[in-house]
Each structure stands twice: as C-alpha cells, then as structure tokens.
GROMACS .gro file of N, CA, C and O in nm:
model
  424
    1MET      N    1   0.084  -0.117   0.000
    1MET     CA    2   0.000   0.000   0.000
    1MET      C    3   0.089   0.124   0.000
    1MET      O    4   0.183   0.134   0.077
    2LYS      N    5   0.058   0.219  -0.088
    2LYS     CA    6   0.132   0.344  -0.097
    2LYS      C    7   0.051   0.456  -0.033
    2LYS      O    8  -0.069   0.467  -0.056
    3ASN      N    9   0.117   0.537   0.047
    3ASN     CA   10   0.052   0.650   0.113
    3ASN      C   11   0.071   0.776   0.031
    3ASN      O   12   0.184   0.811  -0.005
    4VAL      N   13  -0.041   0.843   0.003
    4VAL     CA   14  -0.041   0.966  -0.076
    4VAL      C   15  -0.107   1.076   0.006
    4VAL      O   16  -0.221   1.061   0.049
    5LEU      N   17  -0.033   1.183   0.027
    5LEU     CA   18  -0.085   1.297   0.103
    5LEU      C   19  -0.124   1.409   0.009
    5LEU      O   20  -0.044   1.452  -0.073
    6LEU      N   21  -0.248   1.456   0.021
    6LEU     CA   22  -0.295   1.572  -0.053
    6LEU      C   23  -0.272   1.693   0.036
    6LEU      O   24  -0.329   1.701   0.145
    7LEU      N   25  -0.190   1.784  -0.010
    7LEU     CA   26  -0.150   1.897   0.072
    7LEU      C   27  -0.199   2.026   0.009
    7LEU      O   28  -0.174   2.052  -0.109
    8SER      N   29  -0.270   2.106   0.088
    8SER     CA   30  -0.322   2.232   0.036
    8SER      C   31  -0.298   2.344   0.135
    8SER      O   32  -0.254   2.322   0.247
    9GLY      N   33  -0.330   2.464   0.091
    9GLY     CA   34  -0.316   2.580   0.178
    9GLY      C   35  -0.415   2.577   0.292
    9GLY      O   36  -0.386   2.623   0.402
   10ASN      N   37  -0.531   2.519   0.268
   10ASN     CA   38  -0.627   2.497   0.377
   10ASN      C   39  -0.687   2.359   0.361
   10ASN      O   40  -0.702   2.309   0.251
   11GLU      N   41  -0.715   2.297   0.470
   11GLU     CA   42  -0.756   2.156   0.470
   11GLU      C   43  -0.885   2.132   0.394
   11GLU      O   44  -0.906   2.025   0.337
   12ASN      N   45  -0.973   2.230   0.387
   12ASN     CA   46  -1.102   2.211   0.320
   12ASN      C   47  -1.086   2.172   0.174
   12ASN      O   48  -1.155   2.084   0.125
   13SER      N   49  -0.996   2.238   0.102
   13SER     CA   50  -0.984   2.208  -0.040
   13SER      C   51  -0.928   2.069  -0.064
   13SER      O   52  -0.969   2.000  -0.156
   14SER      N   53  -0.836   2.022   0.020
   14SER     CA   54  -0.784   1.887   0.000
   14SER      C   55  -0.889   1.781   0.034
   14SER      O   56  -0.894   1.677  -0.027
   15HIS      N   57  -0.973   1.810   0.133
   15HIS     CA   58  -1.075   1.714   0.171
   15HIS      C   59  -1.182   1.699   0.063
   15HIS      O   60  -1.248   1.595   0.057
   16LEU      N   61  -1.200   1.799  -0.020
   16LEU     CA   62  -1.295   1.786  -0.130
   16LEU      C   63  -1.253   1.673  -0.224
   16LEU      O   64  -1.336   1.601  -0.277
   17PHE      N   65  -1.124   1.658  -0.242
   17PHE     CA   66  -1.070   1.552  -0.327
   17PHE      C   67  -1.069   1.416  -0.259
   17PHE      O   68  -1.080   1.313  -0.322
   18LEU      N   69  -1.050   1.417  -0.131
   18LEU     CA   70  -1.020   1.296  -0.057
   18LEU      C   71  -1.122   1.185  -0.075
   18LEU      O   72  -1.086   1.071  -0.105
   19GLY      N   73  -1.250   1.216  -0.058
   19GLY     CA   74  -1.353   1.113  -0.069
   19GLY      C   75  -1.357   1.047  -0.206
   19GLY      O   76  -1.360   0.924  -0.216
   20GLU      N   77  -1.354   1.127  -0.311
   20GLU     CA   78  -1.358   1.072  -0.446
   20GLU      C   79  -1.233   0.991  -0.477
   20GLU      O   80  -1.240   0.885  -0.539
   21ALA      N   81  -1.118   1.040  -0.435
   21ALA     CA   82  -0.993   0.967  -0.460
   21ALA      C   83  -0.994   0.832  -0.387
   21ALA      O   84  -0.956   0.729  -0.445
   22LYS      N   85  -1.039   0.832  -0.262
   22LYS     CA   86  -1.047   0.706  -0.187
   22LYS      C   87  -1.144   0.608  -0.253
   22LYS      O   88  -1.114   0.489  -0.265
   23ARG      N   89  -1.262   0.658  -0.294
   23ARG     CA   90  -1.361   0.571  -0.359
   23ARG      C   91  -1.306   0.512  -0.489
   23ARG      O   92  -1.322   0.393  -0.516
   24THR      N   93  -1.241   0.596  -0.568
   24THR     CA   94  -1.185   0.549  -0.696
   24THR      C   95  -1.077   0.445  -0.672
   24THR      O   96  -1.076   0.340  -0.738
   25ALA      N   97  -0.987   0.471  -0.580
   25ALA     CA   98  -0.879   0.375  -0.552
   25ALA      C   99  -0.936   0.243  -0.501
   25ALA      O  100  -0.891   0.136  -0.543
   26GLU      N  101  -1.035   0.249  -0.415
   26GLU     CA  102  -1.096   0.128  -0.362
   26GLU      C  103  -1.170   0.050  -0.470
   26GLU      O  104  -1.154  -0.071  -0.483
   27THR      N  105  -1.250   0.120  -0.550
   27THR     CA  106  -1.328   0.055  -0.656
   27THR      C  107  -1.238  -0.013  -0.758
   27THR      O  108  -1.268  -0.121  -0.806
   28ARG      N  109  -1.126   0.051  -0.787
   28ARG     CA  110  -1.034  -0.003  -0.888
   28ARG      C  111  -0.924  -0.090  -0.827
   28ARG      O  112  -0.831  -0.128  -0.895
   29HIS      N  113  -0.937  -0.117  -0.698
   29HIS     CA  114  -0.842  -0.204  -0.627
   29HIS      C  115  -0.699  -0.156  -0.641
   29HIS      O  116  -0.607  -0.234  -0.662
   30MET      N  117  -0.681  -0.025  -0.626
   30MET     CA  118  -0.549   0.035  -0.634
   30MET      C  119  -0.488   0.037  -0.494
   30MET      O  120  -0.557   0.071  -0.397
   31PRO      N  121  -0.361   0.003  -0.481
   31PRO     CA  122  -0.297   0.001  -0.349
   31PRO      C  123  -0.255   0.141  -0.304
   31PRO      O  124  -0.138   0.171  -0.283
   32LEU      N  125  -0.354   0.229  -0.290
   32LEU     CA  126  -0.328   0.368  -0.252
   32LEU      C  127  -0.408   0.403  -0.127
   32LEU      O  128  -0.527   0.373  -0.117
   33ASN      N  129  -0.342   0.468  -0.034
   33ASN     CA  130  -0.405   0.518   0.087
   33ASN      C  131  -0.392   0.670   0.085
   33ASN      O  132  -0.283   0.722   0.104
   34PHE      N  133  -0.503   0.739   0.059
   34PHE     CA  134  -0.502   0.885   0.051
   34PHE      C  135  -0.533   0.947   0.186
   34PHE      O  136  -0.619   0.898   0.260
   35SER      N  137  -0.465   1.056   0.216
   35SER     CA  138  -0.497   1.139   0.332
   35SER      C  139  -0.481   1.284   0.288
   35SER      O  140  -0.424   1.312   0.182
   36ALA      N  141  -0.531   1.376   0.369
   36ALA     CA  142  -0.524   1.518   0.334
   36ALA      C  143  -0.484   1.599   0.455
   36ALA      O  144  -0.514   1.563   0.569
   37ALA      N  145  -0.415   1.708   0.429
   37ALA     CA  146  -0.373   1.799   0.536
   37ALA      C  147  -0.349   1.937   0.477
   37ALA      O  148  -0.329   1.952   0.356
   38SER      N  149  -0.348   2.035   0.564
   38SER     CA  150  -0.309   2.168   0.522
   38SER      C  151  -0.160   2.185   0.551
   38SER      O  152  -0.102   2.111   0.631
   39VAL      N  153  -0.099   2.280   0.486
   39VAL     CA  154   0.043   2.306   0.506
   39VAL      C  155   0.071   2.336   0.653
   39VAL      O  156   0.170   2.289   0.709
   40GLN      N  157  -0.018   2.408   0.717
   40GLN     CA  158   0.001   2.446   0.857
   40GLN      C  159   0.000   2.325   0.951
   40GLN      O  160   0.062   2.328   1.056
   41ASP      N  161  -0.070   2.220   0.912
   41ASP     CA  162  -0.082   2.101   0.998
   41ASP      C  163   0.023   1.994   0.971
   41ASP      O  164   0.028   1.894   1.041
   42LEU      N  165   0.104   2.014   0.870
   42LEU     CA  166   0.204   1.914   0.831
   42LEU      C  167   0.310   1.899   0.939
   42LEU      O  168   0.365   1.997   0.987
   43THR      N  169   0.338   1.775   0.977
   43THR     CA  170   0.442   1.746   1.076
   43THR      C  171   0.548   1.658   1.012
   43THR      O  172   0.520   1.587   0.914
   44PRO      N  173   0.669   1.656   1.065
   44PRO     CA  174   0.773   1.568   1.012
   44PRO      C  175   0.733   1.420   1.017
   44PRO      O  176   0.761   1.344   0.925
   45ASP      N  177   0.663   1.380   1.124
   45ASP     CA  178   0.619   1.241   1.134
   45ASP      C  179   0.518   1.206   1.024
   45ASP      O  180   0.523   1.098   0.966
   46MET      N  181   0.425   1.297   1.000
   46MET     CA  182   0.326   1.277   0.895
   46MET      C  183   0.395   1.262   0.759
   46MET      O  184   0.363   1.173   0.681
   47LEU      N  185   0.490   1.348   0.734
   47LEU     CA  186   0.562   1.347   0.607
   47LEU      C  187   0.644   1.219   0.591
   47LEU      O  188   0.651   1.162   0.481
   48ALA      N  189   0.703   1.170   0.698
   48ALA     CA  190   0.786   1.050   0.693
   48ALA      C  191   0.708   0.925   0.651
   48ALA      O  192   0.765   0.831   0.597
   49GLU      N  193   0.577   0.926   0.672
   49GLU     CA  194   0.492   0.812   0.639
   49GLU      C  195   0.449   0.809   0.493
   49GLU      O  196   0.387   0.712   0.449
   50GLN      N  197   0.478   0.914   0.417
   50GLN     CA  198   0.424   0.929   0.281
   50GLN      C  199   0.519   0.873   0.174
   50GLN      O  200   0.639   0.882   0.185
   51ASP      N  201   0.457   0.817   0.070
   51ASP     CA  202   0.531   0.775  -0.048
   51ASP      C  203   0.526   0.882  -0.156
   51ASP      O  204   0.611   0.886  -0.244
   52LEU      N  205   0.424   0.967  -0.148
   52LEU     CA  206   0.405   1.075  -0.246
   52LEU      C  207   0.325   1.186  -0.182
   52LEU      O  208   0.229   1.160  -0.109
   53VAL      N  209   0.366   1.310  -0.207
   53VAL     CA  210   0.290   1.427  -0.163
   53VAL      C  211   0.241   1.498  -0.289
   53VAL      O  212   0.320   1.526  -0.379
   54LEU      N  213   0.111   1.521  -0.296
   54LEU     CA  214   0.052   1.593  -0.408
   54LEU      C  215   0.005   1.729  -0.358
   54LEU      O  216  -0.078   1.738  -0.267
   55LEU      N  217   0.060   1.833  -0.416
   55LEU     CA  218   0.032   1.970  -0.374
   55LEU      C  219  -0.080   2.032  -0.455
   55LEU      O  220  -0.083   2.020  -0.578
   56ALA      N  221  -0.168   2.100  -0.387
   56ALA     CA  222  -0.266   2.183  -0.456
   56ALA      C  223  -0.188   2.296  -0.523
   56ALA      O  224  -0.089   2.342  -0.469
   57PRO      N  225  -0.231   2.338  -0.641
   57PRO     CA  226  -0.161   2.449  -0.706
   57PRO      C  227  -0.155   2.570  -0.613
   57PRO      O  228  -0.252   2.603  -0.546
   58ARG      N  229  -0.040   2.628  -0.604
   58ARG     CA  230  -0.014   2.745  -0.520
   58ARG      C  231  -0.037   2.720  -0.371
   58ARG      O  232  -0.066   2.811  -0.296
   59ALA      N  233  -0.025   2.594  -0.327
   59ALA     CA  234  -0.047   2.562  -0.186
   59ALA      C  235   0.070   2.607  -0.099
   59ALA      O  236   0.050   2.645   0.015
   60VAL      N  237   0.188   2.596  -0.152
   60VAL     CA  238   0.308   2.629  -0.074
   60VAL      C  239   0.403   2.711  -0.159
   60VAL      O  240   0.397   2.707  -0.282
   61ASN      N  241   0.493   2.782  -0.095
   61ASN     CA  242   0.590   2.860  -0.172
   61ASN      C  243   0.705   2.771  -0.218
   61ASN      O  244   0.719   2.657  -0.175
   62GLN      N  245   0.787   2.822  -0.306
   62GLN     CA  246   0.893   2.743  -0.368
   62GLN      C  247   0.992   2.689  -0.266
   62GLN      O  248   1.040   2.576  -0.280
   63ALA      N  249   1.025   2.764  -0.163
   63ALA     CA  250   1.118   2.716  -0.061
   63ALA      C  251   1.062   2.593   0.011
   63ALA      O  252   1.133   2.497   0.038
   64GLU      N  253   0.931   2.598   0.041
   64GLU     CA  254   0.868   2.484   0.107
   64GLU      C  255   0.866   2.362   0.016
   64GLU      O  256   0.887   2.250   0.061
   65VAL      N  257   0.842   2.382  -0.113
   65VAL     CA  258   0.841   2.272  -0.209
   65VAL      C  259   0.978   2.206  -0.215
   65VAL      O  260   0.990   2.083  -0.214
   66THR      N  261   1.083   2.285  -0.219
   66THR     CA  262   1.219   2.232  -0.223
   66THR      C  263   1.246   2.147  -0.099
   66THR      O  264   1.303   2.038  -0.108
   67THR      N  265   1.203   2.193   0.017
   67THR     CA  266   1.221   2.118   0.141
   67THR      C  267   1.143   1.987   0.136
   67THR      O  268   1.194   1.882   0.174
   68LEU      N  269   1.018   1.992   0.089
   68LEU     CA  270   0.937   1.871   0.079
   68LEU      C  271   1.000   1.770  -0.016
   68LEU      O  272   1.009   1.651   0.015
   69LYS      N  273   1.043   1.816  -0.133
   69LYS     CA  274   1.101   1.726  -0.234
   69LYS      C  275   1.226   1.656  -0.184
   69LYS      O  276   1.257   1.547  -0.227
   70ALA      N  277   1.298   1.719  -0.093
   70ALA     CA  278   1.418   1.658  -0.037
   70ALA      C  279   1.382   1.540   0.053
   70ALA      O  280   1.465   1.451   0.075
   71GLN      N  281   1.259   1.537   0.103
   71GLN     CA  282   1.219   1.433   0.197
   71GLN      C  283   1.132   1.323   0.134
   71GLN      O  284   1.141   1.208   0.175
   72VAL      N  285   1.049   1.359   0.040
   72VAL     CA  286   0.955   1.263  -0.020
   72VAL      C  287   0.921   1.314  -0.161
   72VAL      O  288   0.919   1.435  -0.184
   73PRO      N  289   0.897   1.223  -0.257
   73PRO     CA  290   0.857   1.269  -0.390
   73PRO      C  291   0.735   1.360  -0.380
   73PRO      O  292   0.637   1.327  -0.313
   74THR      N  293   0.745   1.476  -0.444
   74THR     CA  294   0.641   1.578  -0.434
   74THR      C  295   0.609   1.631  -0.573
   74THR      O  296   0.698   1.666  -0.648
   75MET      N  297   0.480   1.633  -0.604
   75MET     CA  298   0.433   1.682  -0.734
   75MET      C  299   0.318   1.779  -0.711
   75MET      O  300   0.241   1.763  -0.617
   76THR      N  301   0.305   1.875  -0.801
   76THR     CA  302   0.191   1.965  -0.797
   76THR      C  303   0.079   1.903  -0.880
   76THR      O  304   0.101   1.855  -0.991
   77ILE      N  305  -0.041   1.905  -0.826
   77ILE     CA  306  -0.158   1.853  -0.898
   77ILE      C  307  -0.185   1.947  -1.015
   77ILE      O  308  -0.195   2.068  -0.996
   78PRO      N  309  -0.195   1.893  -1.136
   78PRO     CA  310  -0.224   1.979  -1.252
   78PRO      C  311  -0.354   2.057  -1.233
   78PRO      O  312  -0.450   2.007  -1.173
   79ASN      N  313  -0.356   2.178  -1.284
   79ASN     CA  314  -0.472   2.266  -1.269
   79ASN      C  315  -0.600   2.203  -1.323
   79ASN      O  316  -0.707   2.223  -1.266
   80ASP      N  317  -0.591   2.128  -1.434
   80ASP     CA  318  -0.713   2.070  -1.491
   80ASP      C  319  -0.772   1.962  -1.401
   80ASP      O  320  -0.893   1.942  -1.398
   81ILE      N  321  -0.691   1.894  -1.324
   81ILE     CA  322  -0.741   1.795  -1.228
   81ILE      C  323  -0.794   1.865  -1.104
   81ILE      O  324  -0.904   1.839  -1.057
   82TYR      N  325  -0.716   1.959  -1.052
   82TYR     CA  326  -0.754   2.028  -0.929
   82TYR      C  327  -0.876   2.117  -0.950
   82TYR      O  328  -0.967   2.119  -0.867
   83GLY      N  329  -0.878   2.189  -1.060
   83GLY     CA  330  -0.988   2.282  -1.087
   83GLY      C  331  -1.123   2.213  -1.100
   83GLY      O  332  -1.225   2.270  -1.062
   84TRP      N  333  -1.123   2.092  -1.150
   84TRP     CA  334  -1.248   2.017  -1.164
   84TRP      C  335  -1.271   1.921  -1.048
   84TRP      O  336  -1.371   1.848  -1.045
   85LEU      N  337  -1.179   1.919  -0.950
   85LEU     CA  338  -1.186   1.825  -0.838
   85LEU      C  339  -1.213   1.683  -0.889
   85LEU      O  340  -1.299   1.611  -0.839
   86ASN      N  341  -1.134   1.644  -0.989
   86ASN     CA  342  -1.151   1.516  -1.056
   86ASN      C  343  -1.073   1.408  -0.982
   86ASN      O  344  -0.955   1.387  -1.004
   87GLY      N  345  -1.142   1.338  -0.892
   87GLY     CA  346  -1.080   1.233  -0.812
   87GLY      C  347  -1.027   1.118  -0.894
   87GLY      O  348  -0.923   1.060  -0.862
   88GLN      N  349  -1.097   1.082  -1.002
   88GLN     CA  350  -1.051   0.972  -1.087
   88GLN      C  351  -0.919   1.009  -1.155
   88GLN      O  352  -0.826   0.929  -1.160
   89ALA      N  353  -0.911   1.131  -1.206
   89ALA     CA  354  -0.787   1.175  -1.269
   89ALA      C  355  -0.675   1.188  -1.166
   89ALA      O  356  -0.558   1.163  -1.197
   90LEU      N  357  -0.710   1.222  -1.043
   90LEU     CA  358  -0.610   1.232  -0.938
   90LEU      C  359  -0.550   1.095  -0.907
   90LEU      O  360  -0.428   1.082  -0.891
   91VAL      N  361  -0.633   0.993  -0.901
   91VAL     CA  362  -0.583   0.857  -0.878
   91VAL      C  363  -0.492   0.815  -0.994
   91VAL      O  364  -0.383   0.759  -0.972
   92LYS      N  365  -0.532   0.844  -1.114
   92LYS     CA  366  -0.451   0.811  -1.230
   92LYS      C  367  -0.316   0.884  -1.223
   92LYS      O  368  -0.211   0.824  -1.247
   93PHE      N  369  -0.318   1.011  -1.187
   93PHE     CA  370  -0.197   1.091  -1.175
   93PHE      C  371  -0.104   1.032  -1.068
   93PHE      O  372   0.016   1.016  -1.090
   94ALA      N  373  -0.160   0.995  -0.953
   94ALA     CA  374  -0.081   0.935  -0.846
   94ALA      C  375  -0.020   0.803  -0.890
   94ALA      O  376   0.098   0.776  -0.863
   95CYS      N  377  -0.097   0.722  -0.960
   95CYS     CA  378  -0.046   0.593  -1.010
   95CYS      C  379   0.070   0.613  -1.107
   95CYS      O  380   0.170   0.541  -1.101
   96GLU      N  381   0.056   0.711  -1.194
   96GLU     CA  382   0.165   0.741  -1.289
   96GLU      C  383   0.291   0.781  -1.214
   96GLU      O  384   0.400   0.733  -1.245
   97LYS      N  385   0.278   0.869  -1.117
   97LYS     CA  386   0.394   0.920  -1.044
   97LYS      C  387   0.459   0.812  -0.959
   97LYS      O  388   0.579   0.811  -0.938
   98LEU      N  389   0.378   0.718  -0.907
   98LEU     CA  390   0.432   0.608  -0.828
   98LEU      C  391   0.469   0.487  -0.913
   98LEU      O  392   0.514   0.386  -0.861
   99GLN      N  393   0.445   0.499  -1.043
   99GLN     CA  394   0.473   0.392  -1.140
   99GLN      C  395   0.409   0.260  -1.097
   99GLN      O  396   0.472   0.155  -1.100
  100LEU      N  397   0.281   0.268  -1.060
  100LEU     CA  398   0.210   0.149  -1.013
  100LEU      C  399   0.159   0.061  -1.127
  100LEU      O  400   0.154  -0.059  -1.112
  101LEU      N  401   0.118   0.122  -1.239
  101LEU     CA  402   0.065   0.045  -1.349
  101LEU      C  403   0.060   0.132  -1.473
  101LEU      O  404   0.073   0.253  -1.463
  102PRO      N  405   0.039   0.071  -1.587
  102PRO     CA  406   0.027   0.152  -1.709
  102PRO      C  407  -0.087   0.252  -1.697
  102PRO      O  408  -0.190   0.223  -1.636
  103VAL      N  409  -0.069   0.367  -1.757
  103VAL     CA  410  -0.167   0.477  -1.751
  103VAL      C  411  -0.305   0.430  -1.795
  103VAL      O  412  -0.405   0.465  -1.735
  104ALA      N  413  -0.315   0.352  -1.899
  104ALA     CA  414  -0.444   0.312  -1.955
  104ALA      C  415  -0.524   0.222  -1.860
  104ALA      O  416  -0.643   0.206  -1.874
  105ALA      N  417  -0.459   0.163  -1.760
  105ALA     CA  418  -0.528   0.069  -1.672
  105ALA      C  419  -0.616   0.137  -1.569
  105ALA      O  420  -0.697   0.073  -1.507
  106VAL      N  421  -0.600   0.266  -1.546
  106VAL     CA  422  -0.681   0.334  -1.444
  106VAL      C  423  -0.800   0.400  -1.510
  106VAL      O  424  -0.794   0.455  -1.613
   0.00000   0.00000   0.00000
C-alpha cells in the first residue's frame, strides 16, 4: 500500500478531493491510501509516512516545495485535475507518479 498525502493551503480544499480519490482507488483495487492535510498542519512524522505528496496548485511557496522534495517525492496537482476536483484523474496521476501500473489501466 502506498501513502499519498494531498497537501493544500487549507484543509477544506484537499478534503474535497479525498472522498472521491479514496472511492476510486478502492473501486479499482489500487494500493493507494489517501490522506489530506493543510500546510500548517504538516508534521515531520506525517511526512515520513508518505510515499508521495501531491500539492494543490499554489499551496506552498517554492522554498517549502524544495524542502518537501528533499524528503519525499512531491508533485503539484495539474490545474485541470484540481480545478475540476476530478478524483478519478487524481488517482490516475498518483499511479503514474508512483509507477504502479500503465496509464491506460486506471
């Protein structure tokens, strides 16, 4: 099971994605465990448990991104996925970044 953290400037926006991403991963039997947090709530212990951090666009400044990337693979969620709150596309994006399966399989 791979842990994926959705990180945003405020927890509300990441939680909008969380339910759909969890449902999609479960329905498609993907080994993904999604969680969500705001930048302010992020702790070193929380970060240490993650296999991938997905950032909401403009969630953190560049210095914070550099620090995150040094600790765990970190990607910004594309605007077209985030803007539409497309949980299915988010699962596909996470699978691609974690190299879990071919893109067409999700």
